[in-house]
Amino acid sequence: MPLDRRTFVGSSVATGAGMALAGAGAPAAVASEPAGAQIPAGHGHGGGKRYAFTVMGTTDLHGNVFNWDYATDAEFDDAAHNDVGLAKISTLVNEVRAEKGRGNTLVIDAGDTIQGTQLAYYYAKVDPITGANGPVHPMARAMNAIGYDAAALGNHEFNYGIPVLRKFEENCDFPLLGANAVDATSLRPAFPPYVIKRLRTPRGRDVRVGILGLTNPGIAIWDKAHVQGKMAFPGLEEQAAKWVPRLRALGADVVIVAAHSGSSGTSSYGDQLPYVENAAALVAQQVPGIDAILVGHAHTEIPEYRVKNERTGREVVLSEPLKWGQRLTLFDIEVAWEKGRWSVDSVSARVLNSNAAAEDERISGLLRDAHAKVVRYVNQVIGRSAARLSAAEAPYKDTPVLDFIAFVQAEVVRKALAGGAYADLPVVSQASCFSRAAEVPAGDVTIRSMAALYPFDNTLEARVLTGAQLKDYLEFSARYYVRTPAGGEVDPSKLTNADGIPDYNYDAVSGVSYEIDIAKPAGQRIGKLLRDGKPVDPAARFVLAVNNYRASGGGNFPHVAKAEQAWVTSDEIRNLIIEWVKQSGSIDASRFASVDWKLTRDGVPVF
């Protein structure tokens, strides 16, 4: 997750803020056409004048191989009874290949592969793939075994630093594509922009399928500490406009884009970059020559979405399969032989649900030992909790579980600032509800319970804000509540997530007290903002203990991304919490729990 505003290189390239490029040499700017003959001859459909094939796609796998929830130590399940993991995706892929003929299929991914589960974390940090005799990354092993043809880079690929990403790239038998991930100095591609795959037809020449990979320009903000000065991330539209014609000139009959960018046309980082975060539909609309786009990043399910290209009038078919391997997209493409070349006749898309598939024993067996090792790791007991702390009501009540996160962060920052220029400034601390199902159980506390409480690999920073800026910050956060007039009952299920704001983009702040009047319009809700019982002076200075995602501009909160940085660490907040529990031995809410904020309507408490 993210950091500060970035420098711009040239007229349109921003220096990246994500993971730093590991090592020096950037890979070749262009992936040469592979000996695509590695794809055996297929039979296609419809005789010599027509040929049909299928491109399968996943996205946002986030370290999921097994249908397993490492936080609950049980099989994954949700309200919709989705299943997750590459082991199930593999079964679906095998079924499609059996139906279509393996030589008439390709498998691609749209990014965010190596971060998200404790399995992914373990092989990045605990037993890292970068070690002297490091293991092959489990995601690479699974994707290699399935036979992926290409994968786009996601923003979370950069979370663990460039060395881990480069090692993962080395582990993969398929290219990691990123046409708009460029060297910050030379502006040449730091990863292969594309690959061309050849599908053999019953008669006539092969069909050449160009696959262009595009990643998210937000990396420049979200992983600034890793990429600044090393990589830059220009916009998707301009890079697609550069590379699609090259693919066509190289003989691509069909062009598929794997874009780690949603389709909504919105951004979560405000004006910090001149690029759109969720630009897939804009690429389809503005760049001619694209037949289909595999969409990623937004964690939504879009079986088929058609966008008309404004220059050609042709429809481009977009599809986004649901995250974590819950869905598999199928692009069914038919081409016709006309005037000595193949041309696209039709494209359609649909998704398959992995909950209808059994796990492929070939994949689960391959990684069973790795999975068992991680299960043992996350079940280590690190301390005890005097009582159960639940996040179920955290989005609308000041609960001890969020107080706990904020308390640990504040303690770490105070110790780090002791004796320095910022030692006398009061420390306030933000915390968000990442999962309403998270809890700290009474009794034994394990690593997995802390991982459920803080699932993201965010690191901790300290930024300096004034009292006036802090109030602005809280006002912005309070947009999360649906405006609710005074009088009558309040339904908590309809109170939050106004305008689609996710739980993780609502911050509660400890170290001050305040009220949020949800009867008032957004921007006018924060009242009785006090520190030690006294009104906060707008000119007073505070140190905000804040995660690097927020400090980098994630969620577009005001002031914080441009605020003075008092301190920063590369340690994940989750690990700071784990270390605190280990050293303290116990979690006792009497040390940190207090009701510092509450919802009101015209001054009357809601709860």
XYZ file of C-alpha atoms in Angstrom:
607
model
C 0.000 0.000 0.000
C 1.036 3.542 -0.807
C 3.126 6.651 -0.141
C 3.751 10.237 -1.123
C 3.425 12.355 -4.261
C 5.895 11.491 -6.967
C 8.244 13.185 -9.346
C 7.425 13.162 -13.007
C 9.858 12.009 -15.630
C 9.455 13.516 -19.054
C 6.052 14.680 -20.164
C 3.999 11.685 -19.136
C 5.893 9.247 -16.951
C 5.776 9.320 -13.160
C 8.543 7.766 -11.190
C 7.214 4.698 -9.478
C 6.458 4.468 -5.867
C 6.028 0.768 -5.631
C 8.659 -1.878 -5.214
C 12.114 -0.987 -6.269
C 13.526 -2.788 -9.203
C 15.680 -5.555 -7.967
C 19.078 -5.276 -9.343
C 20.200 -3.321 -12.260
C 19.522 -4.538 -15.723
C 16.021 -4.184 -17.039
C 14.824 -7.017 -19.231
C 14.511 -6.635 -22.921
C 12.027 -3.987 -23.884
C 10.054 -6.368 -26.045
C 9.298 -10.016 -25.539
C 10.156 -11.688 -28.774
C 7.640 -14.028 -30.298
C 8.085 -17.328 -28.491
C 8.605 -20.484 -30.428
C 4.862 -20.591 -30.236
C 5.087 -23.921 -31.858
C 5.233 -25.154 -28.273
C 1.434 -25.165 -28.613
C 0.533 -28.380 -30.396
C -1.639 -28.491 -33.488
C -5.313 -28.082 -32.691
C -8.452 -28.961 -34.541
C -10.378 -25.756 -34.107
C -13.950 -25.557 -35.296
C -15.696 -24.880 -38.566
C -13.316 -26.039 -41.289
C -10.417 -24.334 -43.042
C -12.028 -20.889 -43.463
C -12.802 -20.424 -39.795
C -11.060 -21.225 -36.555
C -12.259 -20.950 -32.947
C -10.202 -20.886 -29.786
C -10.588 -19.949 -26.124
C -8.478 -17.716 -23.902
C -8.953 -18.492 -20.210
C -8.162 -15.861 -17.592
C -7.725 -15.377 -13.871
C -6.852 -12.310 -11.850
C -6.151 -11.183 -8.296
C -5.219 -14.677 -7.152
C -3.479 -13.136 -4.115
C -1.537 -16.201 -3.062
C -4.465 -18.628 -3.096
C -3.578 -22.167 -4.143
C -5.863 -24.143 -1.835
C -9.485 -23.636 -0.866
C -8.239 -22.693 2.569
C -8.576 -19.755 4.957
C -5.343 -19.467 6.952
C -6.991 -17.005 9.345
C -9.694 -19.451 10.452
C -7.601 -22.588 9.887
C -10.469 -24.090 7.911
C -11.775 -24.437 4.389
C -12.658 -21.120 2.806
C -16.330 -20.230 2.747
C -18.351 -17.044 2.415
C -22.008 -16.071 2.325
C -22.209 -16.886 -1.393
C -20.398 -20.219 -0.864
C -17.564 -19.286 -3.171
C -14.407 -21.369 -3.240
C -10.890 -20.130 -3.921
C -7.536 -21.267 -5.199
C -5.542 -22.408 -8.182
C -6.134 -26.085 -7.396
C -9.804 -25.588 -8.312
C -8.997 -23.306 -11.252
C -6.756 -26.072 -12.596
C -9.706 -28.466 -12.729
C -11.744 -25.941 -14.701
C -8.829 -25.335 -17.066
C -8.483 -29.082 -17.632
C -12.191 -29.372 -18.419
C -12.051 -26.533 -20.950
C -8.952 -28.017 -22.576
C -10.661 -31.396 -22.815
C -13.652 -29.793 -24.517
C -11.803 -27.419 -26.846
C -8.527 -29.245 -27.403
C -5.459 -28.040 -25.532
C -3.936 -26.599 -28.700
C -6.968 -24.346 -29.075
C -6.627 -22.684 -25.675
C -4.444 -20.183 -23.835
C -4.341 -19.302 -20.125
C -3.434 -15.825 -18.889
C -3.638 -13.797 -15.671
C -4.150 -10.090 -14.945
C -1.970 -9.720 -11.854
C -1.758 -9.564 -8.050
C -0.360 -13.031 -7.594
C 2.280 -13.115 -4.845
C 0.635 -11.252 -1.950
C -2.521 -11.813 0.050
C -2.390 -15.060 2.034
C -0.088 -16.336 4.728
C 1.165 -18.844 2.146
C 2.364 -15.943 -0.008
C 3.760 -14.063 2.991
C 5.664 -17.082 4.274
C 7.612 -17.500 1.050
C 8.339 -13.788 0.799
C 9.399 -13.173 4.397
C 9.709 -16.284 6.572
C 11.316 -18.749 4.147
C 11.938 -16.315 1.300
C 12.387 -17.426 -2.269
C 15.334 -15.026 -2.391
C 17.345 -17.078 0.118
C 20.619 -18.765 -0.854
C 18.803 -22.028 -1.431
C 15.342 -20.526 -1.458
C 12.306 -22.528 -2.537
C 10.378 -21.965 -5.750
C 7.407 -19.736 -5.032
C 4.230 -21.831 -4.557
C 2.285 -19.628 -6.954
C 4.921 -20.127 -9.635
C 4.902 -23.883 -9.062
C 1.124 -24.044 -9.369
C 0.877 -21.747 -12.391
C 3.730 -23.545 -14.136
C 2.008 -26.881 -13.566
C -1.281 -25.515 -14.923
C 0.557 -24.192 -17.958
C -0.069 -20.440 -17.917
C 1.005 -18.645 -21.079
C 1.452 -15.148 -19.619
C 0.579 -12.962 -16.636
C 0.382 -9.208 -16.234
C 2.044 -7.548 -13.276
C -0.291 -6.410 -10.502
C 0.461 -3.623 -8.062
C 0.794 -6.103 -5.184
C 3.620 -7.844 -7.046
C 5.746 -4.949 -5.799
C 4.841 -5.190 -2.102
C 7.841 -7.270 -1.068
C 10.445 -5.381 -3.041
C 11.990 -5.854 -6.438
C 14.331 -8.710 -5.444
C 11.356 -10.903 -4.505
C 9.530 -9.951 -7.694
C 12.558 -10.667 -9.852
C 13.024 -14.048 -8.166
C 9.359 -14.849 -8.717
C 9.778 -13.880 -12.363
C 12.746 -16.268 -12.539
C 10.590 -19.016 -10.979
C 7.906 -18.675 -13.655
C 7.920 -20.641 -16.904
C 5.817 -17.883 -18.500
C 6.505 -14.157 -18.944
C 5.402 -11.471 -16.496
C 4.200 -8.638 -18.708
C 4.191 -4.924 -17.929
C 4.319 -2.559 -20.889
C 3.876 0.455 -18.608
C 6.435 -0.625 -15.991
C 9.525 1.163 -17.253
C 13.015 1.964 -16.035
C 12.893 5.390 -14.386
C 16.055 6.576 -16.135
C 15.917 5.103 -19.614
C 12.108 4.816 -19.773
C 12.601 1.468 -21.473
C 10.367 -1.443 -20.411
C 11.572 -3.104 -17.229
C 9.533 -6.219 -18.043
C 8.430 -7.727 -21.365
C 5.547 -5.623 -22.690
C 3.975 -8.466 -24.638
C 4.209 -12.003 -25.900
C 2.878 -13.482 -29.143
C 1.495 -17.024 -29.018
C 0.818 -19.130 -32.082
C -2.184 -21.396 -32.407
C -1.925 -23.994 -35.159
C -5.005 -24.337 -37.339
C -6.116 -27.403 -39.348
C -5.377 -25.589 -42.617
C -3.749 -22.281 -43.438
C -1.225 -20.388 -41.368
C -1.143 -20.210 -37.595
C -3.271 -17.708 -35.722
C -0.979 -15.315 -33.896
C -2.375 -14.054 -30.586
C -0.662 -10.984 -29.148
C -0.974 -10.631 -25.361
C -0.155 -7.170 -23.990
C 0.328 -6.728 -20.249
C -0.518 -3.466 -18.483
C -0.127 -2.785 -14.774
C -1.421 -0.098 -12.444
C 0.148 3.375 -12.319
C -0.807 3.581 -8.648
C 2.260 1.447 -7.891
C 4.183 4.708 -8.044
C 2.288 5.815 -4.935
C 1.445 2.603 -3.149
C 4.943 1.124 -3.286
C 6.942 4.309 -3.516
C 9.495 3.091 -1.008
C 10.421 0.238 -3.339
C 10.256 1.841 -6.777
C 11.001 5.520 -6.493
C 13.875 6.442 -8.750
C 13.983 2.927 -10.171
C 10.746 2.404 -12.020
C 8.078 4.597 -13.550
C 4.477 3.729 -14.425
C 2.944 5.735 -17.261
C -0.757 5.555 -18.053
C -2.427 2.501 -19.545
C -4.049 4.316 -22.457
C -0.849 5.891 -23.756
C 1.141 2.685 -23.466
C -1.573 0.593 -25.112
C -1.614 3.144 -27.949
C 2.135 2.601 -28.308
C 2.254 -1.184 -28.181
C -0.963 -2.389 -29.849
C 0.083 -1.083 -33.279
C 3.469 -2.768 -32.813
C 1.762 -6.071 -32.102
C -0.324 -5.675 -35.236
C 2.781 -4.779 -37.245
C 4.468 -7.923 -35.958
C 1.636 -9.998 -37.395
C -0.736 -10.416 -34.449
C -4.106 -11.506 -35.805
C -5.765 -11.142 -32.415
C -4.793 -8.762 -29.595
C -5.708 -9.534 -25.998
C -4.819 -7.133 -23.182
C -4.298 -8.354 -19.616
C -4.797 -5.166 -17.615
C -4.379 -4.882 -13.874
C -6.787 -1.980 -13.872
C -10.509 -1.910 -13.214
C -13.123 -0.742 -15.678
C -14.784 2.100 -13.744
C -12.620 4.993 -14.945
C -12.002 6.134 -11.350
C -8.897 6.590 -9.191
C -8.300 6.265 -5.466
C -5.215 8.480 -5.314
C -6.719 11.825 -6.265
C -4.451 14.245 -8.090
C -1.169 12.657 -7.072
C -0.747 11.070 -10.498
C -2.135 12.209 -13.848
C -3.232 8.682 -14.699
C -6.459 6.793 -14.206
C -6.246 3.828 -11.833
C -9.191 1.882 -13.257
C -8.646 2.520 -16.957
C -9.485 -0.759 -18.723
C -12.681 0.556 -20.317
C -10.886 3.742 -21.383
C -8.226 1.626 -23.090
C -10.960 -0.255 -24.948
C -12.680 2.976 -25.929
C -9.609 4.947 -27.000
C -7.093 2.470 -28.442
C -7.999 0.759 -31.731
C -6.872 -2.762 -32.520
C -7.792 -4.541 -29.271
C -10.163 -7.497 -29.376
C -10.563 -8.347 -25.680
C -9.357 -7.186 -22.267
C -8.926 -9.394 -19.210
C -9.611 -6.940 -16.387
C -8.109 -7.113 -12.902
C -7.531 -5.072 -9.737
C -11.108 -4.094 -8.828
C -12.114 -7.446 -7.239
C -15.455 -7.401 -9.016
C -17.137 -9.954 -11.242
C -17.859 -8.882 -14.815
C -18.732 -11.869 -17.017
C -18.939 -9.757 -20.178
C -18.809 -6.017 -20.790
C -18.733 -4.547 -24.300
C -17.157 -1.187 -25.035
C -17.293 0.467 -28.459
C -13.993 1.837 -29.692
C -14.541 5.488 -30.525
C -12.251 5.401 -33.575
C -13.228 2.132 -35.239
C -16.736 1.549 -33.935
C -15.786 -2.059 -33.151
C -16.778 -3.604 -29.844
C -14.078 -4.667 -27.425
C -15.092 -7.420 -25.003
C -14.011 -7.031 -21.371
C -14.304 -9.616 -18.612
C -13.165 -9.678 -14.994
C -13.277 -12.975 -13.087
C -13.849 -12.730 -9.364
C -10.751 -12.586 -7.141
C -8.727 -15.358 -5.479
C -9.559 -17.950 -8.110
C -13.296 -17.837 -7.457
C -14.014 -17.509 -11.173
C -12.360 -18.346 -14.488
C -13.041 -16.120 -17.484
C -13.469 -17.709 -20.906
C -13.033 -15.560 -24.005
C -14.425 -17.546 -26.935
C -12.923 -16.117 -30.114
C -13.677 -17.025 -33.723
C -11.531 -15.876 -36.631
C -12.128 -16.087 -40.374
C -9.609 -16.388 -43.222
C -10.156 -13.411 -45.509
C -7.886 -11.881 -48.150
C -4.870 -13.857 -47.067
C -5.133 -13.126 -43.344
C -7.045 -14.079 -40.237
C -9.540 -11.515 -38.960
C -11.649 -11.625 -35.808
C -15.244 -12.538 -36.566
C -16.660 -12.762 -33.052
C -15.655 -12.513 -29.389
C -17.766 -13.430 -26.384
C -16.970 -13.872 -22.709
C -18.343 -15.724 -19.726
C -17.136 -16.932 -16.330
C -17.047 -20.332 -14.650
C -17.520 -20.698 -10.896
C -14.749 -22.649 -9.183
C -17.045 -23.807 -6.368
C -18.408 -26.403 -8.784
C -14.939 -27.918 -9.243
C -12.930 -30.330 -7.141
C -9.337 -29.452 -6.326
C -6.907 -30.833 -8.876
C -4.872 -33.383 -6.934
C -1.932 -32.739 -9.222
C -1.738 -29.137 -7.939
C -2.702 -29.750 -4.309
C -0.310 -32.690 -4.088
C 2.509 -30.622 -5.527
C 2.168 -28.037 -2.752
C 0.793 -30.038 0.143
C 4.059 -29.872 2.110
C 4.355 -26.123 1.607
C 0.768 -25.670 2.784
C 1.344 -27.821 5.883
C 4.442 -25.808 6.767
C 2.476 -22.559 6.623
C -0.402 -23.998 8.666
C 2.068 -24.928 11.409
C 3.578 -21.459 11.277
C 0.299 -19.537 11.583
C -0.911 -21.720 14.449
C 2.010 -20.795 16.699
C 0.753 -19.469 20.049
C 2.296 -16.066 20.803
C 0.321 -14.996 23.881
C -3.067 -14.887 25.566
C -6.041 -12.551 25.501
C -8.074 -11.809 28.614
C -11.272 -11.514 26.574
C -12.636 -11.962 23.070
C -12.281 -8.838 20.942
C -14.561 -8.744 17.900
C -14.543 -6.466 14.861
C -18.213 -7.134 14.030
C -19.346 -3.656 15.145
C -16.085 -1.818 14.454
C -17.372 0.070 11.376
C -19.903 2.021 13.437
C -18.759 1.761 17.084
C -15.487 2.515 18.837
C -14.467 -1.051 19.680
C -11.507 -2.410 21.659
C -10.225 -4.397 18.683
C -9.483 -1.257 16.627
C -8.227 0.477 19.769
C -5.726 -2.367 20.077
C -4.304 -1.789 16.592
C -4.122 1.965 17.160
C -2.553 1.493 20.605
C 0.265 -0.721 19.334
C 0.975 1.637 16.443
C 1.087 4.640 18.786
C 3.415 2.859 21.220
C 5.810 1.918 18.433
C 5.854 5.489 17.106
C 6.369 7.064 20.560
C 9.358 4.812 21.209
C 10.807 5.587 17.799
C 10.447 9.358 18.304
C 11.743 9.409 21.883
C 14.585 11.859 22.337
C 14.141 13.363 18.883
C 12.709 16.520 17.375
C 9.148 15.171 17.456
C 9.237 13.615 20.936
C 7.029 16.280 22.536
C 4.243 16.114 19.965
C 1.107 14.160 20.919
C 0.670 10.926 18.965
C -2.678 9.991 17.438
C -3.211 6.737 15.561
C -5.529 5.574 12.781
C -7.037 2.128 12.360
C -9.469 0.608 9.871
C -11.723 -2.416 9.972
C -10.280 -4.740 7.336
C -12.663 -7.588 8.110
C -15.807 -7.529 10.199
C -15.266 -11.233 10.842
C -11.873 -10.659 12.482
C -11.478 -11.268 16.177
C -8.917 -11.774 18.875
C -10.105 -14.883 20.723
C -10.167 -15.215 24.479
C -7.322 -17.457 25.598
C -4.487 -18.463 23.289
C -3.567 -15.947 20.601
C -1.860 -17.235 17.467
C -0.148 -15.672 14.492
C -3.182 -16.472 12.367
C -5.519 -14.488 14.634
C -3.247 -11.471 14.195
C -3.151 -12.109 10.455
C -6.953 -12.067 10.397
C -6.988 -8.835 12.366
C -4.437 -7.177 10.067
C -4.405 -9.087 6.754
C -2.538 -6.501 4.678
C 1.240 -6.163 4.515
C 1.120 -2.445 5.322
C 4.055 -0.817 7.059
C 3.965 1.982 9.640
C 4.776 5.654 9.270
C 4.528 8.823 11.347
C 3.270 11.987 9.639
C 2.855 15.464 11.158
C -0.587 17.102 10.889
C -2.048 20.249 12.391
C -5.257 20.223 14.400
C -7.101 21.739 11.441
C -5.719 19.096 9.086
C -6.656 16.348 11.525
C -10.237 17.634 11.558
C -10.270 17.635 7.740
C -8.959 14.069 7.814
C -11.775 12.981 10.131
C -14.397 14.814 8.059
C -13.202 13.002 4.956
C -13.335 9.661 6.767
C -16.871 10.360 8.008
C -18.176 10.443 4.401
C -18.359 6.679 4.916
C -21.699 7.035 6.736
C -25.033 7.308 4.978
C -26.742 10.555 5.937
C -29.442 9.540 8.397
C -31.982 12.026 9.784
C -32.716 12.203 13.493
C -35.566 10.154 14.891
C -36.485 6.565 14.243
C -34.461 3.387 14.442
C -31.070 3.013 12.812
C -30.293 -0.138 10.840
C -26.509 -0.717 11.147
C -26.522 -2.730 7.903
C -27.626 0.396 6.004
C -25.519 2.923 7.871
C -22.063 2.465 6.343
C -20.311 2.311 2.960
C -21.956 5.443 1.547
C -21.123 5.927 -2.148
C -19.435 2.525 -2.164
C -16.660 3.503 0.252
C -15.138 0.218 1.506
C -14.573 -0.477 5.185
C -10.805 -0.207 4.759
C -11.209 3.412 3.641
C -12.864 4.436 6.891
C -10.385 5.456 9.577
C -11.062 5.751 13.280
C -8.469 7.838 15.100
C -7.370 7.218 18.695
C -5.658 9.818 20.870
C -8.430 12.394 20.461
C -12.167 12.222 21.108
C -14.883 13.376 18.724
C -18.457 12.945 17.580
C -19.722 12.169 14.072
C -23.169 13.659 13.404
C -24.609 11.487 10.634
C -27.700 13.682 10.346
C -25.489 16.377 8.821
C -24.101 16.385 5.283
C -20.637 14.998 4.628
C -17.986 17.565 5.417
C -19.914 19.022 8.367
C -20.061 16.038 10.709
C -17.135 16.226 13.126
C -17.919 17.893 16.458
C -16.475 18.085 19.964
C -12.954 17.314 18.743
C -11.011 17.178 22.002
C -7.542 16.252 23.231
C -7.272 15.572 26.979
C -10.731 17.079 27.398
C -9.830 20.377 25.695
C -10.785 21.562 22.200
C -8.127 20.795 19.638
C -6.269 23.937 18.587
C -6.321 24.186 14.768
C -2.667 25.272 14.871
C -1.529 22.479 17.214
C 0.779 19.833 15.764
C 0.189 16.104 16.058
C 2.052 13.016 14.936
C -0.270 10.598 13.143
C 0.693 6.916 13.311
C -0.565 5.761 9.924
C -0.171 2.831 7.547
C 1.868 3.409 4.409
C -1.133 2.841 2.142
C -2.908 5.827 3.643
C 0.285 7.866 3.928
C 0.938 7.293 0.247
C -2.446 8.608 -0.819
C -4.519 5.435 -0.699
C -8.141 6.426 -0.306
C -7.220 10.024 -1.217
C -7.444 11.278 2.383
C -6.502 14.969 2.648
C -3.127 16.304 3.787
C -1.456 13.086 4.873
C 0.348 12.245 1.619
C 1.998 15.686 1.563
C 2.589 15.885 5.306
C 6.035 15.943 6.869
C 7.321 12.453 7.537
C 8.620 12.105 11.096
C 9.517 8.407 10.927
C 9.043 5.311 8.789
C 9.767 1.595 9.120
C 9.806 -1.292 6.672
C 8.294 -3.644 9.290
C 4.736 -4.739 8.601
C 2.178 -3.497 11.106
C 0.952 -7.063 11.536
C 4.423 -8.112 12.652
C 4.698 -5.139 15.002
C 1.458 -6.342 16.612
C 2.751 -9.926 16.786
C 5.992 -8.773 18.422
C 4.054 -6.629 20.892
C 1.954 -9.644 21.929
C 5.050 -11.839 22.261
C 6.786 -9.296 24.481
C 3.715 -8.423 26.547
C 2.507 -11.988 26.840
C -1.113 -10.920 27.081
C -3.738 -8.667 25.538
C -5.728 -6.845 28.215
C -8.291 -4.378 26.901
C -8.105 -2.352 30.123
C -4.739 -1.068 28.867
C -6.073 0.475 25.675
C -9.871 0.343 25.256
C -11.861 3.566 25.547
C -14.821 5.088 23.731
C -13.226 8.098 22.048
C -15.645 8.554 19.141
C -19.338 7.949 18.638
C -22.056 8.488 16.079
C -24.749 11.047 16.858
C -27.814 12.576 15.219
C -28.335 16.210 16.146
C -26.153 15.586 19.170
C -28.014 12.479 20.351
C -25.899 9.265 20.396
C -27.013 6.662 17.842
C -25.897 3.718 19.979
